[in-house]
């Protein structure tokens, strides 16, 4: 029989509620106390933007596990509005502030699970607390934003930060028929992605007249005569006016409580834990946005403030605290996805820029292909970028942008990464195929085939944003395609259709560094192979063809 | 530089065309000859049913790689209507029958790639060749069926065989507003699946008034006074009448040519090959439906007549023949999917019945969950069955049935299987999550968590079709749920809502073998944990709850 111990969990939602319920299932005898400083112990925080925009119509739907359910089904002593203010590790005792009664009390624990989450970052600036300035972290925040956006005469919203939540808020404000401005310090939306892969999403925003201020950070909040927010002052001096401002500038891990208790803080600012989610004090666990996780692509610990890892870590910590199980927290890959309008963009593992920053020697290929068989109605094009280690071929990351099927490709590659796979192994995955669902050669295969070609020296890929000056550029598309959309940033490209290439080799200089491009890279591969076998000593395939080139050049010129 | 060799490929479409184009890309100097006995060297055979039903409107769309393209872009000597009739391995020479000129000629090869495909099985029976009886393998077949279904006064179609093509044809005939009857020798549609997992598809057919004859094989073709097919006589004596008959009884590998040449034939009747697709003669390769492949779940060679492996094997064989590369054909998992009406069903690896037949000691869990966050509009329930080895926890297979997101879950698990993963590793995959795409705990996680619980003795699962007589069955759903849909095949089930279970333990006998069930298995898991920790010595969770139980009992009674 499991021990009669007292497990106290500080913080509900994803990590804490998962820990509490798993602990109960593993240990009927334990006393399990869940302290939550806010009103709701568990709610769907990822659903908040959709509730604000009305896409999720009922607020009730967001309350995934009510206090009542946790009490009756799991016999958890749920205490909302209770804030843990101090951990006395020697006495194994907490100081708790009851926000309703406005009084302190002490609470003993045998095992303590910290799930304090993170707080929205708000930089020190003028009028940061003016009415009409919001951050979005919990239901109360969502209620306030919704109230302001729907019930006042608000006509324009300013969103600051083009990360996941920022983009979701832009879409939902637009859905509410507000004009929207979006400001982002980076020169691209969705900064975790490489610039060119973020462009389809950026274009989806521009097509809907979202005012974009890229490469421009927030300097302060502007207010009207009554002191209400009237927009955002940007570092460039520009002003983005609006009736409400939502700050989506990322989060700061809530580690003060842990720090004050002398628990070790990791290199990335989260609470340091081992594979059992134990902190430097083995009776204290940390999970969720405040903790660090083993990050697959680097093998190091880092913060990954996402719901998936929080849920899994919470569950494992609850189990370990309740019974001392041997189940370890697996690596996380930082897999994430966002939808804005009809566009989705997903990522797993490292981007190319991050891989370089971390000192990897990464290679990448980008392909574009239909999300299901092209001959079956409704096929939508997606772009898939695969990043891998030059020596080992190990997959380091992937990004996908498109309208349909983005999540599937990212999940397949994230799964392969979880198993430590190389691009060679990825080329062999046996995916399901029927015309409404995929292709016999899936985009995942096409990307992996290209990567294997790259490793084997069969084809070499040039990144889509490369400077093509001084190179012999051959555009192997048909004349009609070339005139409809010339290859961006390559006025000197020589148009020779792939099907004429063998006959027209005499027009080219085999000694010159040569780049071949087509629509998305498939014909260019055939062309590159012809050139390489006809005495051209330096041939590269422009990754992603004219399609991705256009995105890359568009991003290059905005920088 | 690659060698000037002659590569002859016998058979186009998926395997042959992939081999030809890869061979050319790898070797500009080779002479590459592609012999195809029919008219089209490459077409989308998986699209044929959709073309017949008009969902794919243009026939042209099915011609994915025309002879013209293969000639100009890849300099392949494409020879349609040419049948290879003999291989002289000593002389490295083929006898070829030119179907147009009606004459024989000889053709020398250095490397030979056989991609002869498979032929539809037609059992010996009365009137098998009557007008109005069809099989579906190539474009000419599709044209004939379409012509008959659309241009004659046909009002009812009989499809024999409820495999992938049979089901697709049923849907498409229904789309053409024909009445449809479907006969299948097995007692279920989609025989590769376990019976209960095939039921949602079966129900989709029944809901559309498709006449089903399950567990009843074809005995002969009935004809009218003019000798045209008028339906199918079944082994039971029943008659399924109709104006046209499509036989979808599976395929037989076309191995005669290889056999006559003395090439080794494998245990499952396909041409035996190594990881380079080389037959017992290293200058002769075999790919596609006629070849065997390394099959992951068993580690043995077997036939897997699917488009994905054919494409990958063709590509690798073409490369090896052209340059002697070292890339090996990876394991295949037999991953497949089919859609009929709004229902999709997918499978990878072994079913439970097949795992048992092959002597594995398999365990399985079945879960049901929403395809994306339940609180986000449009969530559809899917059922996911995960099959794994009792000792090692290695994933053996998976099946998924639902309306949305079936392909993604099957592909994630197929990818994990490709890497030899266990259910413990699967539990840790880091999948992308935003409300429109998934859940923080994806159905894949839920299935893997259950499997880990099973391996760890935390919960034990009873298969959904089990006989519940003599067991103490506790239905832990709410009274409202129980009365709306009583647990199938368990009239003696005791209804005790999970939230009252702790208080009502006295009503139960802890010494009796006990089965707990709920809607889909989640509450039953909580209940099982309560019982196990309160002295109940033998507790099982009914896999998939009342939902999958209903399917299993429906299938049990049709057997």
Short mmCIF file of N, CA and C in Angstrom, two decimals, chain A residues 1-2 18 22 24-28 44 46-47 50 55-56 61-62 72-75 307-309 311-312 315 330-337 339 344 375-377 407-408 411-412 414-416 418-419 421 425 427-437 440-441 445 449 453 458 498-499 502 523 525 529-530 533-534, chain B residues 1-2 18 22 24-28 44 46-47 50 55-56 61-62 72-75 307-309 311-312 315 330-337 339 344 375-377 407-408 411-412 414-416 418-419 421 425 427-437 440-441 445 449 453 458 498-499 502 523 525 529-530 533-534:
data_model
loop_
_atom_site.label_atom_id
_atom_site.label_comp_id
_atom_site.label_asym_id
_atom_site.label_seq_id
_atom_site.Cartn_x
_atom_site.Cartn_y
_atom_site.Cartn_z
N UNK A 1 0.84 -1.21 0.00
CA UNK A 1 0.00 0.00 0.00
C UNK A 1 0.87 1.25 0.00
N UNK A 2 0.48 2.24 -0.79
CA UNK A 2 1.22 3.50 -0.77
C UNK A 2 1.13 4.16 0.61
N UNK A 18 -2.59 18.11 -13.26
CA UNK A 18 -2.14 16.79 -13.72
C UNK A 18 -1.42 16.05 -12.60
N UNK A 22 -2.96 12.53 -10.86
CA UNK A 22 -2.14 11.32 -10.97
C UNK A 22 -1.69 10.85 -9.59
N UNK A 24 -3.29 11.18 -6.85
CA UNK A 24 -4.42 10.50 -6.23
C UNK A 24 -4.62 9.10 -6.78
N UNK A 25 -4.57 8.98 -8.08
CA UNK A 25 -4.79 7.66 -8.67
C UNK A 25 -3.74 6.66 -8.20
N UNK A 26 -2.52 7.18 -7.98
CA UNK A 26 -1.45 6.30 -7.55
C UNK A 26 -1.48 6.05 -6.05
N UNK A 27 -2.14 6.92 -5.31
CA UNK A 27 -2.07 6.82 -3.85
C UNK A 27 -3.37 7.31 -3.21
N UNK A 28 -4.24 6.35 -2.92
CA UNK A 28 -5.52 6.66 -2.28
C UNK A 28 -5.34 7.17 -0.86
N UNK A 44 -8.63 26.00 -19.46
CA UNK A 44 -7.94 25.81 -20.72
C UNK A 44 -7.27 27.11 -21.14
N UNK A 46 -4.92 27.72 -23.15
CA UNK A 46 -4.68 27.84 -24.59
C UNK A 46 -5.94 28.24 -25.35
N UNK A 47 -7.09 28.14 -24.70
CA UNK A 47 -8.33 28.51 -25.36
C UNK A 47 -8.72 29.96 -25.16
N UNK A 50 -9.46 32.31 -28.16
CA UNK A 50 -10.65 31.92 -28.93
C UNK A 50 -11.93 32.27 -28.19
N UNK A 55 -14.97 32.61 -30.84
CA UNK A 55 -14.94 31.34 -31.58
C UNK A 55 -15.31 30.21 -30.63
N UNK A 56 -14.87 30.32 -29.38
CA UNK A 56 -15.40 29.47 -28.31
C UNK A 56 -16.46 30.33 -27.63
N UNK A 61 -16.94 26.22 -21.16
CA UNK A 61 -16.15 25.20 -21.86
C UNK A 61 -14.67 25.24 -21.49
N UNK A 62 -14.24 26.42 -21.02
CA UNK A 62 -12.81 26.56 -20.69
C UNK A 62 -12.47 25.96 -19.33
N UNK A 72 -14.54 15.77 -5.63
CA UNK A 72 -15.35 14.56 -5.51
C UNK A 72 -14.66 13.35 -6.12
N UNK A 73 -14.15 13.51 -7.33
CA UNK A 73 -13.59 12.33 -7.99
C UNK A 73 -12.22 11.98 -7.46
N UNK A 74 -11.43 12.99 -7.11
CA UNK A 74 -10.04 12.73 -6.75
C UNK A 74 -9.72 13.06 -5.30
N UNK A 75 -10.76 13.40 -4.54
CA UNK A 75 -10.55 13.71 -3.12
C UNK A 75 -9.35 14.64 -2.91
N UNK A 307 2.13 23.88 -23.03
CA UNK A 307 1.18 23.08 -22.27
C UNK A 307 1.50 21.58 -22.27
N UNK A 308 1.98 21.07 -23.38
CA UNK A 308 2.24 19.63 -23.49
C UNK A 308 3.24 19.14 -22.45
N UNK A 309 4.45 19.68 -22.44
CA UNK A 309 5.42 19.26 -21.43
C UNK A 309 4.91 19.47 -20.00
N UNK A 311 1.86 19.27 -18.87
CA UNK A 311 0.94 18.18 -18.56
C UNK A 311 1.69 16.88 -18.27
N UNK A 312 2.66 16.57 -19.11
CA UNK A 312 3.37 15.30 -18.94
C UNK A 312 4.25 15.33 -17.70
N UNK A 315 2.10 15.08 -14.53
CA UNK A 315 1.64 13.71 -14.31
C UNK A 315 2.76 12.85 -13.69
N UNK A 330 10.68 12.49 -20.30
CA UNK A 330 11.44 12.38 -21.55
C UNK A 330 11.86 13.75 -22.06
N UNK A 331 12.76 13.75 -23.02
CA UNK A 331 13.16 15.00 -23.65
C UNK A 331 11.96 15.72 -24.24
N UNK A 332 12.01 17.03 -24.23
CA UNK A 332 11.02 17.79 -24.98
C UNK A 332 11.73 18.43 -26.18
N UNK A 333 10.96 18.63 -27.22
CA UNK A 333 11.53 19.14 -28.47
C UNK A 333 11.07 20.58 -28.73
N UNK A 334 10.21 21.12 -27.86
CA UNK A 334 9.71 22.47 -28.10
C UNK A 334 8.77 22.53 -29.29
N UNK A 335 7.95 21.51 -29.42
CA UNK A 335 7.04 21.43 -30.58
C UNK A 335 5.85 22.36 -30.36
N UNK A 336 5.54 23.16 -31.36
CA UNK A 336 4.46 24.14 -31.20
C UNK A 336 3.84 24.46 -32.55
N UNK A 337 2.62 24.95 -32.49
CA UNK A 337 1.91 25.30 -33.73
C UNK A 337 1.01 26.49 -33.45
N UNK A 339 -2.21 28.92 -35.48
CA UNK A 339 -3.01 29.21 -36.66
C UNK A 339 -3.37 30.69 -36.63
N UNK A 344 -1.39 28.07 -41.04
CA UNK A 344 -0.80 27.46 -39.84
C UNK A 344 0.70 27.43 -40.00
N UNK A 375 -3.65 15.24 -57.35
CA UNK A 375 -4.73 14.95 -58.29
C UNK A 375 -6.09 14.83 -57.60
N UNK A 376 -6.08 14.83 -56.27
CA UNK A 376 -7.34 14.75 -55.53
C UNK A 376 -7.75 16.18 -55.17
N UNK A 377 -9.06 16.51 -55.32
CA UNK A 377 -9.47 17.91 -55.13
C UNK A 377 -9.13 18.46 -53.74
N UNK A 407 0.21 20.32 -38.94
CA UNK A 407 0.36 19.63 -37.66
C UNK A 407 0.88 18.21 -37.85
N UNK A 408 0.36 17.51 -38.87
CA UNK A 408 0.77 16.12 -39.08
C UNK A 408 2.25 16.03 -39.39
N UNK A 411 4.32 16.75 -36.31
CA UNK A 411 4.24 15.67 -35.32
C UNK A 411 5.03 14.44 -35.74
N UNK A 412 5.02 14.12 -37.01
CA UNK A 412 5.81 12.98 -37.48
C UNK A 412 7.29 13.25 -37.24
N UNK A 414 8.62 15.45 -35.12
CA UNK A 414 8.87 15.53 -33.68
C UNK A 414 8.99 14.13 -33.08
N UNK A 415 8.17 13.21 -33.57
CA UNK A 415 8.23 11.82 -33.08
C UNK A 415 9.56 11.18 -33.47
N UNK A 416 9.98 11.40 -34.69
CA UNK A 416 11.28 10.87 -35.12
C UNK A 416 12.40 11.45 -34.26
N UNK A 418 12.16 12.51 -31.25
CA UNK A 418 12.05 11.94 -29.90
C UNK A 418 12.85 10.65 -29.81
N UNK A 419 12.90 9.92 -30.93
CA UNK A 419 13.62 8.64 -30.94
C UNK A 419 15.07 8.82 -31.38
N UNK A 421 16.20 10.10 -34.21
CA UNK A 421 16.37 9.64 -35.59
C UNK A 421 17.21 10.58 -36.44
N UNK A 425 16.79 7.80 -41.45
CA UNK A 425 15.69 7.01 -40.89
C UNK A 425 14.34 7.64 -41.24
N UNK A 427 13.60 9.19 -43.87
CA UNK A 427 13.27 8.90 -45.26
C UNK A 427 12.52 7.57 -45.39
N UNK A 428 12.65 6.73 -44.38
CA UNK A 428 12.04 5.41 -44.47
C UNK A 428 10.73 5.26 -43.73
N UNK A 429 10.21 6.32 -43.13
CA UNK A 429 8.98 6.14 -42.35
C UNK A 429 7.84 5.70 -43.27
N UNK A 430 7.04 4.82 -42.75
CA UNK A 430 5.97 4.22 -43.55
C UNK A 430 4.65 4.88 -43.15
N UNK A 431 4.30 5.94 -43.84
CA UNK A 431 3.12 6.73 -43.50
C UNK A 431 1.90 6.25 -44.26
N UNK A 432 0.74 6.55 -43.71
CA UNK A 432 -0.48 6.09 -44.38
C UNK A 432 -0.76 6.95 -45.60
N UNK A 433 -1.33 6.31 -46.60
CA UNK A 433 -1.60 7.05 -47.82
C UNK A 433 -2.90 6.59 -48.47
N UNK A 434 -3.77 7.53 -48.69
CA UNK A 434 -4.89 7.40 -49.61
C UNK A 434 -5.07 8.83 -50.11
N UNK A 435 -5.59 9.00 -51.32
CA UNK A 435 -5.58 10.35 -51.92
C UNK A 435 -6.12 11.47 -51.02
N UNK A 436 -7.16 11.26 -50.19
CA UNK A 436 -7.62 12.38 -49.37
C UNK A 436 -6.69 12.73 -48.21
N UNK A 437 -5.67 11.92 -47.96
CA UNK A 437 -4.87 12.10 -46.74
C UNK A 437 -3.40 12.44 -46.97
N UNK A 440 1.91 9.16 -51.82
CA UNK A 440 2.78 7.99 -51.66
C UNK A 440 4.17 8.46 -51.25
N UNK A 441 4.59 9.58 -51.82
CA UNK A 441 5.79 10.25 -51.31
C UNK A 441 5.30 11.50 -50.59
N UNK A 445 8.74 12.66 -46.64
CA UNK A 445 9.70 11.89 -47.42
C UNK A 445 10.51 12.79 -48.35
N UNK A 449 14.36 12.87 -48.30
CA UNK A 449 15.13 12.48 -49.50
C UNK A 449 16.14 13.57 -49.85
N UNK A 453 20.18 13.31 -49.95
CA UNK A 453 20.95 13.72 -51.12
C UNK A 453 22.05 14.71 -50.73
N UNK A 458 24.89 14.15 -53.36
CA UNK A 458 24.14 13.96 -54.61
C UNK A 458 23.57 15.31 -55.08
N UNK A 498 14.10 22.96 -67.78
CA UNK A 498 14.82 21.73 -67.48
C UNK A 498 14.81 20.77 -68.67
N UNK A 499 13.70 20.74 -69.39
CA UNK A 499 13.60 19.77 -70.48
C UNK A 499 14.46 20.14 -71.68
N UNK A 502 19.83 19.74 -71.37
CA UNK A 502 20.90 18.93 -71.96
C UNK A 502 21.34 19.49 -73.32
N UNK A 523 12.32 20.09 -60.01
CA UNK A 523 12.95 20.15 -61.33
C UNK A 523 14.41 20.61 -61.21
N UNK A 525 16.38 19.85 -58.91
CA UNK A 525 17.18 18.68 -58.53
C UNK A 525 17.56 17.88 -59.77
N UNK A 529 21.44 17.53 -61.22
CA UNK A 529 22.08 16.24 -61.48
C UNK A 529 22.64 16.19 -62.92
N UNK A 530 21.92 16.79 -63.84
CA UNK A 530 22.41 16.85 -65.23
C UNK A 530 23.69 17.66 -65.28
N UNK A 533 26.83 16.03 -63.74
CA UNK A 533 27.38 14.93 -64.52
C UNK A 533 27.86 15.39 -65.89
N UNK A 534 27.79 16.71 -66.10
CA UNK A 534 28.29 17.25 -67.37
C UNK A 534 29.39 18.29 -67.14
N UNK B 1 32.80 9.21 -62.69
CA UNK B 1 31.58 9.20 -63.52
C UNK B 1 30.88 7.84 -63.45
N UNK B 2 29.59 7.84 -63.38
CA UNK B 2 28.87 6.56 -63.38
C UNK B 2 29.08 5.83 -64.70
N UNK B 18 9.49 5.30 -60.46
CA UNK B 18 10.41 5.83 -59.43
C UNK B 18 11.82 5.34 -59.66
N UNK B 22 14.98 7.93 -60.73
CA UNK B 22 16.12 8.00 -59.82
C UNK B 22 17.40 7.48 -60.49
N UNK B 24 18.12 7.64 -63.60
CA UNK B 24 18.62 8.69 -64.50
C UNK B 24 19.31 9.81 -63.73
N UNK B 25 18.69 10.27 -62.66
CA UNK B 25 19.32 11.36 -61.90
C UNK B 25 20.70 10.95 -61.38
N UNK B 26 20.82 9.66 -61.03
CA UNK B 26 22.09 9.19 -60.49
C UNK B 26 23.10 8.89 -61.59
N UNK B 27 22.61 8.66 -62.80
CA UNK B 27 23.52 8.22 -63.85
C UNK B 27 23.07 8.73 -65.21
N UNK B 28 23.69 9.85 -65.63
CA UNK B 28 23.37 10.44 -66.93
C UNK B 28 23.83 9.57 -68.10
N UNK B 44 -1.98 7.51 -61.50
CA UNK B 44 -2.29 7.48 -60.06
C UNK B 44 -3.30 6.38 -59.79
N UNK B 46 -4.10 4.88 -57.13
CA UNK B 46 -4.91 5.08 -55.92
C UNK B 46 -6.05 6.06 -56.15
N UNK B 47 -5.99 6.79 -57.27
CA UNK B 47 -7.04 7.76 -57.54
C UNK B 47 -8.18 7.19 -58.38
N UNK B 50 -11.87 7.40 -57.21
CA UNK B 50 -12.37 8.77 -57.13
C UNK B 50 -12.66 9.33 -58.53
N UNK B 55 -15.38 12.32 -58.25
CA UNK B 55 -14.80 13.23 -57.26
C UNK B 55 -13.53 13.85 -57.85
N UNK B 56 -12.79 13.04 -58.58
CA UNK B 56 -11.73 13.59 -59.45
C UNK B 56 -12.36 13.72 -60.83
N UNK B 61 -5.83 14.32 -64.80
CA UNK B 61 -5.15 14.49 -63.51
C UNK B 61 -4.49 13.20 -63.01
N UNK B 62 -4.99 12.08 -63.49
CA UNK B 62 -4.45 10.80 -63.01
C UNK B 62 -3.13 10.43 -63.68
N UNK B 72 11.58 13.37 -72.19
CA UNK B 72 12.30 14.63 -72.35
C UNK B 72 13.13 14.97 -71.11
N UNK B 73 12.51 14.87 -69.94
CA UNK B 73 13.23 15.30 -68.75
C UNK B 73 14.25 14.27 -68.30
N UNK B 74 13.91 12.99 -68.45
CA UNK B 74 14.77 11.95 -67.88
C UNK B 74 15.43 11.06 -68.94
N UNK B 75 15.23 11.41 -70.19
CA UNK B 75 15.84 10.63 -71.27
C UNK B 75 15.65 9.14 -71.06
N UNK B 307 1.26 1.55 -52.13
CA UNK B 307 1.96 2.50 -53.00
C UNK B 307 3.22 3.07 -52.34
N UNK B 308 3.17 3.34 -51.04
CA UNK B 308 4.29 3.97 -50.35
C UNK B 308 5.58 3.16 -50.46
N UNK B 309 5.56 1.92 -49.98
CA UNK B 309 6.76 1.08 -50.11
C UNK B 309 7.21 0.92 -51.55
N UNK B 311 6.98 3.02 -54.04
CA UNK B 311 7.70 4.22 -54.44
C UNK B 311 9.09 4.28 -53.83
N UNK B 312 9.19 3.98 -52.54
CA UNK B 312 10.50 4.07 -51.88
C UNK B 312 11.46 2.99 -52.38
N UNK B 315 12.67 3.77 -55.94
CA UNK B 315 13.69 4.83 -55.91
C UNK B 315 15.06 4.25 -55.51
N UNK B 330 14.29 0.45 -45.93
CA UNK B 330 13.95 0.33 -44.51
C UNK B 330 12.75 -0.60 -44.32
N UNK B 331 12.51 -0.98 -43.09
CA UNK B 331 11.34 -1.80 -42.77
C UNK B 331 10.06 -1.08 -43.21
N UNK B 332 9.10 -1.86 -43.61
CA UNK B 332 7.77 -1.28 -43.81
C UNK B 332 6.85 -1.78 -42.70
N UNK B 333 5.86 -0.98 -42.38
CA UNK B 333 4.96 -1.31 -41.27
C UNK B 333 3.56 -1.67 -41.76
N UNK B 334 3.37 -1.60 -43.07
CA UNK B 334 2.03 -1.88 -43.60
C UNK B 334 1.02 -0.83 -43.21
N UNK B 335 1.45 0.43 -43.22
CA UNK B 335 0.59 1.53 -42.81
C UNK B 335 -0.40 1.85 -43.93
N UNK B 336 -1.68 1.96 -43.58
CA UNK B 336 -2.69 2.20 -44.61
C UNK B 336 -3.89 2.93 -44.01
N UNK B 337 -4.63 3.57 -44.87
CA UNK B 337 -5.81 4.32 -44.42
C UNK B 337 -6.86 4.26 -45.51
N UNK B 339 -10.91 6.02 -46.48
CA UNK B 339 -12.04 6.84 -46.10
C UNK B 339 -13.28 6.29 -46.79
N UNK B 344 -13.01 7.63 -41.45
CA UNK B 344 -11.70 7.15 -41.86
C UNK B 344 -11.27 6.05 -40.91
N UNK B 375 -12.86 21.69 -26.02
CA UNK B 375 -13.51 22.98 -25.78
C UNK B 375 -13.49 23.87 -27.03
N UNK B 376 -12.76 23.44 -28.05
CA UNK B 376 -12.70 24.20 -29.30
C UNK B 376 -13.72 23.62 -30.26
N UNK B 377 -14.50 24.48 -30.96
CA UNK B 377 -15.60 23.96 -31.78
C UNK B 377 -15.15 22.96 -32.85
N UNK B 407 -5.40 10.05 -39.74
CA UNK B 407 -4.11 9.90 -40.42
C UNK B 407 -2.95 10.36 -39.55
N UNK B 408 -3.15 11.46 -38.82
CA UNK B 408 -2.06 11.99 -37.99
C UNK B 408 -1.66 10.99 -36.90
N UNK B 411 0.14 8.03 -38.38
CA UNK B 411 1.47 8.39 -38.86
C UNK B 411 2.45 8.59 -37.70
N UNK B 412 2.00 9.18 -36.62
CA UNK B 412 2.87 9.36 -35.46
C UNK B 412 3.30 8.00 -34.92
N UNK B 414 3.21 5.09 -36.54
CA UNK B 414 4.02 4.40 -37.55
C UNK B 414 5.46 4.89 -37.49
N UNK B 415 5.64 6.18 -37.26
CA UNK B 415 6.99 6.74 -37.17
C UNK B 415 7.71 6.20 -35.94
N UNK B 416 7.00 6.15 -34.83
CA UNK B 416 7.60 5.58 -33.61
C UNK B 416 7.98 4.12 -33.85
N UNK B 418 8.76 2.76 -36.65
CA UNK B 418 9.89 2.74 -37.56
C UNK B 418 11.21 2.81 -36.79
N UNK B 419 11.17 3.53 -35.66
CA UNK B 419 12.37 3.70 -34.86
C UNK B 419 12.46 2.62 -33.77
N UNK B 421 10.33 1.95 -31.36
CA UNK B 421 9.97 2.52 -30.06
C UNK B 421 9.06 1.61 -29.23
N UNK B 425 8.32 5.07 -24.71
CA UNK B 425 8.86 6.18 -25.51
C UNK B 425 7.74 6.97 -26.19
N UNK B 427 4.86 7.50 -25.05
CA UNK B 427 4.21 8.37 -24.06
C UNK B 427 4.91 9.72 -23.95
N UNK B 428 6.15 9.79 -24.38
CA UNK B 428 6.93 11.01 -24.23
C UNK B 428 7.02 11.86 -25.48
N UNK B 429 6.35 11.47 -26.56
CA UNK B 429 6.50 12.28 -27.79
C UNK B 429 5.95 13.67 -27.56
N UNK B 430 6.66 14.62 -28.12
CA UNK B 430 6.33 16.04 -27.90
C UNK B 430 5.62 16.55 -29.15
N UNK B 431 4.30 16.46 -29.14
CA UNK B 431 3.49 16.80 -30.31
C UNK B 431 3.05 18.25 -30.23
N UNK B 432 2.74 18.81 -31.40
CA UNK B 432 2.33 20.21 -31.39
C UNK B 432 0.89 20.34 -30.89
N UNK B 433 0.64 21.45 -30.22
CA UNK B 433 -0.68 21.64 -29.66
C UNK B 433 -1.10 23.10 -29.72
N UNK B 434 -2.23 23.31 -30.34
CA UNK B 434 -3.01 24.53 -30.19
C UNK B 434 -4.44 24.04 -30.36
N UNK B 435 -5.41 24.72 -29.77
CA UNK B 435 -6.76 24.15 -29.73
C UNK B 435 -7.31 23.65 -31.08
N UNK B 436 -7.02 24.33 -32.22
CA UNK B 436 -7.60 23.80 -33.46
C UNK B 436 -6.92 22.52 -33.96
N UNK B 437 -5.83 22.11 -33.34
CA UNK B 437 -5.04 21.01 -33.90
C UNK B 437 -4.95 19.76 -33.02
N UNK B 440 -3.33 19.04 -25.30
CA UNK B 440 -2.06 18.97 -24.57
C UNK B 440 -1.74 17.51 -24.27
N UNK B 441 -2.77 16.74 -23.95
CA UNK B 441 -2.60 15.28 -23.91
C UNK B 441 -3.33 14.73 -25.13
N UNK B 445 -0.93 10.20 -26.68
CA UNK B 445 -0.45 10.14 -25.30
C UNK B 445 -1.39 9.31 -24.43
N UNK B 449 -0.15 6.29 -22.36
CA UNK B 449 -0.25 6.30 -20.89
C UNK B 449 -0.95 5.03 -20.41
N UNK B 453 0.53 2.12 -18.04
CA UNK B 453 -0.18 1.67 -16.84
C UNK B 453 -0.36 0.16 -16.84
N UNK B 458 -0.44 -0.88 -13.07
CA UNK B 458 -1.23 0.20 -12.46
C UNK B 458 -2.70 0.04 -12.85
N UNK B 498 -18.66 7.11 -10.71
CA UNK B 498 -17.30 7.14 -10.15
C UNK B 498 -17.23 8.05 -8.93
N UNK B 499 -17.97 9.15 -8.97
CA UNK B 499 -17.85 10.12 -7.88
C UNK B 499 -18.51 9.63 -6.58
N UNK B 502 -16.27 5.66 -3.76
CA UNK B 502 -15.62 5.46 -2.46
C UNK B 502 -16.65 5.23 -1.35
N UNK B 523 -12.76 7.60 -16.75
CA UNK B 523 -13.33 7.49 -15.40
C UNK B 523 -13.13 6.08 -14.84
N UNK B 525 -10.65 4.25 -15.29
CA UNK B 525 -9.28 4.17 -14.79
C UNK B 525 -9.22 4.73 -13.37
N UNK B 529 -8.46 2.40 -9.98
CA UNK B 529 -7.42 2.71 -9.01
C UNK B 529 -7.98 2.78 -7.59
N UNK B 530 -9.19 3.29 -7.47
CA UNK B 530 -9.83 3.33 -6.15
C UNK B 530 -10.06 1.90 -5.66
N UNK B 533 -6.93 -0.09 -4.61
CA UNK B 533 -6.32 0.35 -3.35
C UNK B 533 -7.27 0.16 -2.17
N UNK B 534 -8.44 -0.45 -2.47
CA UNK B 534 -9.38 -0.73 -1.39
C UNK B 534 -9.69 -2.22 -1.30
#
